[in-house]
PDB file of C-alpha atoms in Angstrom:
ATOM      1  CA  LYS X  62     -33.336 -16.576 -20.060  1.00  0.00           C
ATOM      2  CA  GLY X  63     -29.649 -17.561 -19.129  1.00  0.00           C
ATOM      3  CA  ASP X  64     -26.987 -14.772 -19.278  1.00  0.00           C
ATOM      4  CA  THR X  65     -29.654 -12.001 -19.263  1.00  0.00           C
ATOM      5  CA  TRP X  66     -31.293 -13.172 -16.272  1.00  0.00           C
ATOM      6  CA  THR X  67     -28.016 -13.815 -14.362  1.00  0.00           C
ATOM      7  CA  LYS X  68     -26.682 -10.503 -15.221  1.00  0.00           C
ATOM      8  CA  PHE X  69     -30.174  -8.718 -13.978  1.00  0.00           C
ATOM      9  CA  VAL X  70     -30.004 -10.810 -10.636  1.00  0.00           C
ATOM     10  CA  GLY X  71     -26.586  -9.663 -10.216  1.00  0.00           C
ATOM     11  CA  PHE X  72     -27.340  -5.983 -10.511  1.00  0.00           C
ATOM     12  CA  VAL X  73     -30.089  -6.066  -8.032  1.00  0.00           C
ATOM     13  CA  GLY X  74     -27.912  -7.928  -5.813  1.00  0.00           C
ATOM     14  CA  ALA X  75     -25.364  -5.098  -6.361  1.00  0.00           C
ATOM     15  CA  MET X  76     -27.915  -2.231  -5.624  1.00  0.00           C
ATOM     16  CA  ALA X  77     -29.336  -3.961  -2.578  1.00  0.00           C
ATOM     17  CA  ASN X  78     -25.710  -4.301  -1.127  1.00  0.00           C
ATOM     18  CA  TRP X  79     -25.132  -0.505  -1.652  1.00  0.00           C
ATOM     19  CA  THR X  80     -27.251   0.014   1.643  1.00  0.00           C
ATOM     20  CA  ILE X  81     -24.385  -1.015   3.751  1.00  0.00           C
ATOM     21  CA  PRO X  82     -21.894   1.502   2.216  1.00  0.00           C
ATOM     22  CA  ALA X  83     -24.775   4.162   2.181  1.00  0.00           C
ATOM     23  CA  ALA X  84     -25.120   3.669   6.055  1.00  0.00           C
ATOM     24  CA  ALA X  85     -21.630   3.987   6.874  1.00  0.00           C
ATOM     25  CA  ILE X  86     -21.205   7.133   4.384  1.00  0.00           C
ATOM     26  CA  ALA X  87     -24.322   8.573   6.142  1.00  0.00           C
ATOM     27  CA  HIS X  88     -22.473   8.108   9.550  1.00  0.00           C
ATOM     28  CA  ILE X  89     -19.531   9.782   8.188  1.00  0.00           C
ATOM     29  CA  VAL X  90     -20.993  12.757   6.473  1.00  0.00           C
ATOM     30  CA  GLY X  91     -23.712  13.414   9.321  1.00  0.00           C
ATOM     31  CA  ASN X  92     -20.613  13.631  11.646  1.00  0.00           C
ATOM     32  CA  GLU X  93     -22.018  11.089  14.196  1.00  0.00           C
ATOM     33  CA  ASP X  94     -20.285  10.257  17.429  1.00  0.00           C
ATOM     34  CA  PRO X  95     -17.380   7.790  16.280  1.00  0.00           C
ATOM     35  CA  THR X  96     -17.607   6.236  19.890  1.00  0.00           C
ATOM     36  CA  LYS X  97     -20.700   4.629  18.845  1.00  0.00           C
ATOM     37  CA  ILE X  98     -18.960   2.355  16.114  1.00  0.00           C
ATOM     38  CA  ASP X  99     -19.020  -1.140  16.823  1.00  0.00           C
ATOM     39  CA  PRO X 100     -15.353  -2.117  15.936  1.00  0.00           C
ATOM     40  CA  MET X 101     -16.180  -5.833  15.645  1.00  0.00           C
ATOM     41  CA  MET X 102     -19.099  -5.365  13.173  1.00  0.00           C
ATOM     42  CA  THR X 103     -17.137  -2.857  11.295  1.00  0.00           C
ATOM     43  CA  SER X 104     -14.258  -5.199  11.036  1.00  0.00           C
ATOM     44  CA  SER X 105     -16.377  -7.800  10.099  1.00  0.00           C
ATOM     45  CA  LEU X 106     -17.981  -5.806   7.144  1.00  0.00           C
ATOM     46  CA  ALA X 107     -14.451  -4.764   6.063  1.00  0.00           C
ATOM     47  CA  VAL X 108     -13.610  -8.589   5.780  1.00  0.00           C
ATOM     48  CA  TYR X 109     -16.592  -9.318   4.163  1.00  0.00           C
ATOM     49  CA  SER X 110     -16.119  -6.789   1.259  1.00  0.00           C
ATOM     50  CA  LEU X 111     -12.590  -7.817   0.874  1.00  0.00           C
ATOM     51  CA  LEU X 112     -13.979 -11.277   0.130  1.00  0.00           C
ATOM     52  CA  PHE X 113     -16.678 -10.384  -1.924  1.00  0.00           C
ATOM     53  CA  MET X 114     -14.524  -7.946  -4.150  1.00  0.00           C
ATOM     54  CA  ARG X 115     -12.378 -11.048  -5.234  1.00  0.00           C
ATOM     55  CA  TRP X 116     -15.660 -13.365  -5.408  1.00  0.00           C
ATOM     56  CA  SER X 117     -17.289 -10.495  -7.754  1.00  0.00           C
ATOM     57  CA  LEU X 118     -14.582 -10.653 -10.231  1.00  0.00           C
ATOM     58  CA  ALA X 119     -14.240 -14.493 -10.098  1.00  0.00           C
ATOM     59  CA  ILE X 120     -17.535 -15.465 -11.163  1.00  0.00           C
ATOM     60  CA  SER X 121     -18.731 -15.624 -14.636  1.00  0.00           C
ATOM     61  CA  PRO X 122     -19.840 -13.225 -15.800  1.00  0.00           C
ATOM     62  CA  GLN X 123     -17.853 -10.859 -13.835  1.00  0.00           C
ATOM     63  CA  ASN X 124     -20.076  -8.402 -11.677  1.00  0.00           C
ATOM     64  CA  TYR X 125     -18.493  -4.922 -11.911  1.00  0.00           C
ATOM     65  CA  PRO X 126     -21.414  -3.238 -10.096  1.00  0.00           C
ATOM     66  CA  LEU X 127     -20.799  -5.597  -7.072  1.00  0.00           C
ATOM     67  CA  PHE X 128     -17.124  -5.207  -7.182  1.00  0.00           C
ATOM     68  CA  VAL X 129     -17.516  -1.491  -7.184  1.00  0.00           C
ATOM     69  CA  CYS X 130     -20.004  -1.514  -4.256  1.00  0.00           C
ATOM     70  CA  HIS X 131     -17.578  -3.642  -2.272  1.00  0.00           C
ATOM     71  CA  VAL X 132     -14.590  -1.181  -3.016  1.00  0.00           C
ATOM     72  CA  SER X 133     -16.655   1.615  -1.628  1.00  0.00           C
ATOM     73  CA  ASN X 134     -17.894  -0.391   1.455  1.00  0.00           C
ATOM     74  CA  GLU X 135     -14.246  -1.402   2.184  1.00  0.00           C
ATOM     75  CA  ILE X 136     -13.015   2.009   2.046  1.00  0.00           C
ATOM     76  CA  ALA X 137     -16.115   3.317   3.998  1.00  0.00           C
ATOM     77  CA  GLN X 138     -15.472   0.710   6.894  1.00  0.00           C
ATOM     78  CA  LEU X 139     -11.844   1.263   7.058  1.00  0.00           C
ATOM     79  CA  TYR X 140     -12.326   5.099   7.496  1.00  0.00           C
ATOM     80  CA  GLN X 141     -14.891   4.153  10.078  1.00  0.00           C
ATOM     81  CA  LEU X 142     -12.420   1.955  11.873  1.00  0.00           C
ATOM     82  CA  PHE X 143      -9.989   4.844  11.897  1.00  0.00           C
ATOM     83  CA  ARG X 144     -12.388   7.364  13.201  1.00  0.00           C
ATOM     84  CA  TYR X 145     -13.188   5.003  16.101  1.00  0.00           C
ATOM     85  CA  ASN X 146      -9.634   4.239  16.817  1.00  0.00           C
ATOM     86  CA  SER X 147      -8.828   7.980  16.634  1.00  0.00           C
ATOM     87  CA  ALA X 148     -11.925   8.905  19.146  1.00  0.00           C
ATOM     88  CA  THR X 149     -11.217   6.185  21.509  1.00  0.00           C
ATOM     89  CA  ARG X 150      -7.398   6.246  21.705  1.00  0.00           C
ATOM     90  CA  GLY X 151      -6.981   9.275  23.885  1.00  0.00           C
ATOM     91  CA  SER X 152      -9.976   8.486  26.258  1.00  0.00           C
ATOM     92  CA  LYS X 153      -8.184   5.170  27.675  1.00  0.00           C
ATOM     93  CA  SER X 154      -5.974   5.634  30.815  1.00  0.00           C
ATOM     94  CA  GLU X 155      -2.714   3.912  30.968  1.00  0.00           C
ATOM     95  CA  GLY X 156      -3.894   1.118  32.791  1.00  0.00           C
ATOM     96  CA  GLU X 157      -6.463   0.140  30.219  1.00  0.00           C
ATOM     97  CA  LEU X 158      -4.052  -0.157  27.420  1.00  0.00           C
ATOM     98  CA  ALA X 159      -1.711  -2.758  28.809  1.00  0.00           C
TER      99      ALA X 159
END
C-alpha cells in the first residue's frame, strides 16, 4: 500500500483544495462586487496558501498537485485583495483614513 496510497491521498486532498481558488476565480470572472470581499479572510487564505506551498514541497513524496493548487490560490487571493483595495480606497473620506 505505502507510497501509492500516500500519493493517492495527497492527490485527492489537492483536488479537494481546488474549491478555495475556484471560489475566488468564480468571484473574479463573475465580476462580483469587490466591496463584498472580506479582507481578513482573504488575507488568511493568502497566508495559508503561502505556508502550504512550502509544506507541499517539504514532505516526502513532494505533492506537486497541491503545490500548484496553492500557487493558484495565492495569486487569486492577492488579486482579490487588490480588487477590494481598489474598490474601497476611493470611497473613504479623509477623516476615516487617519
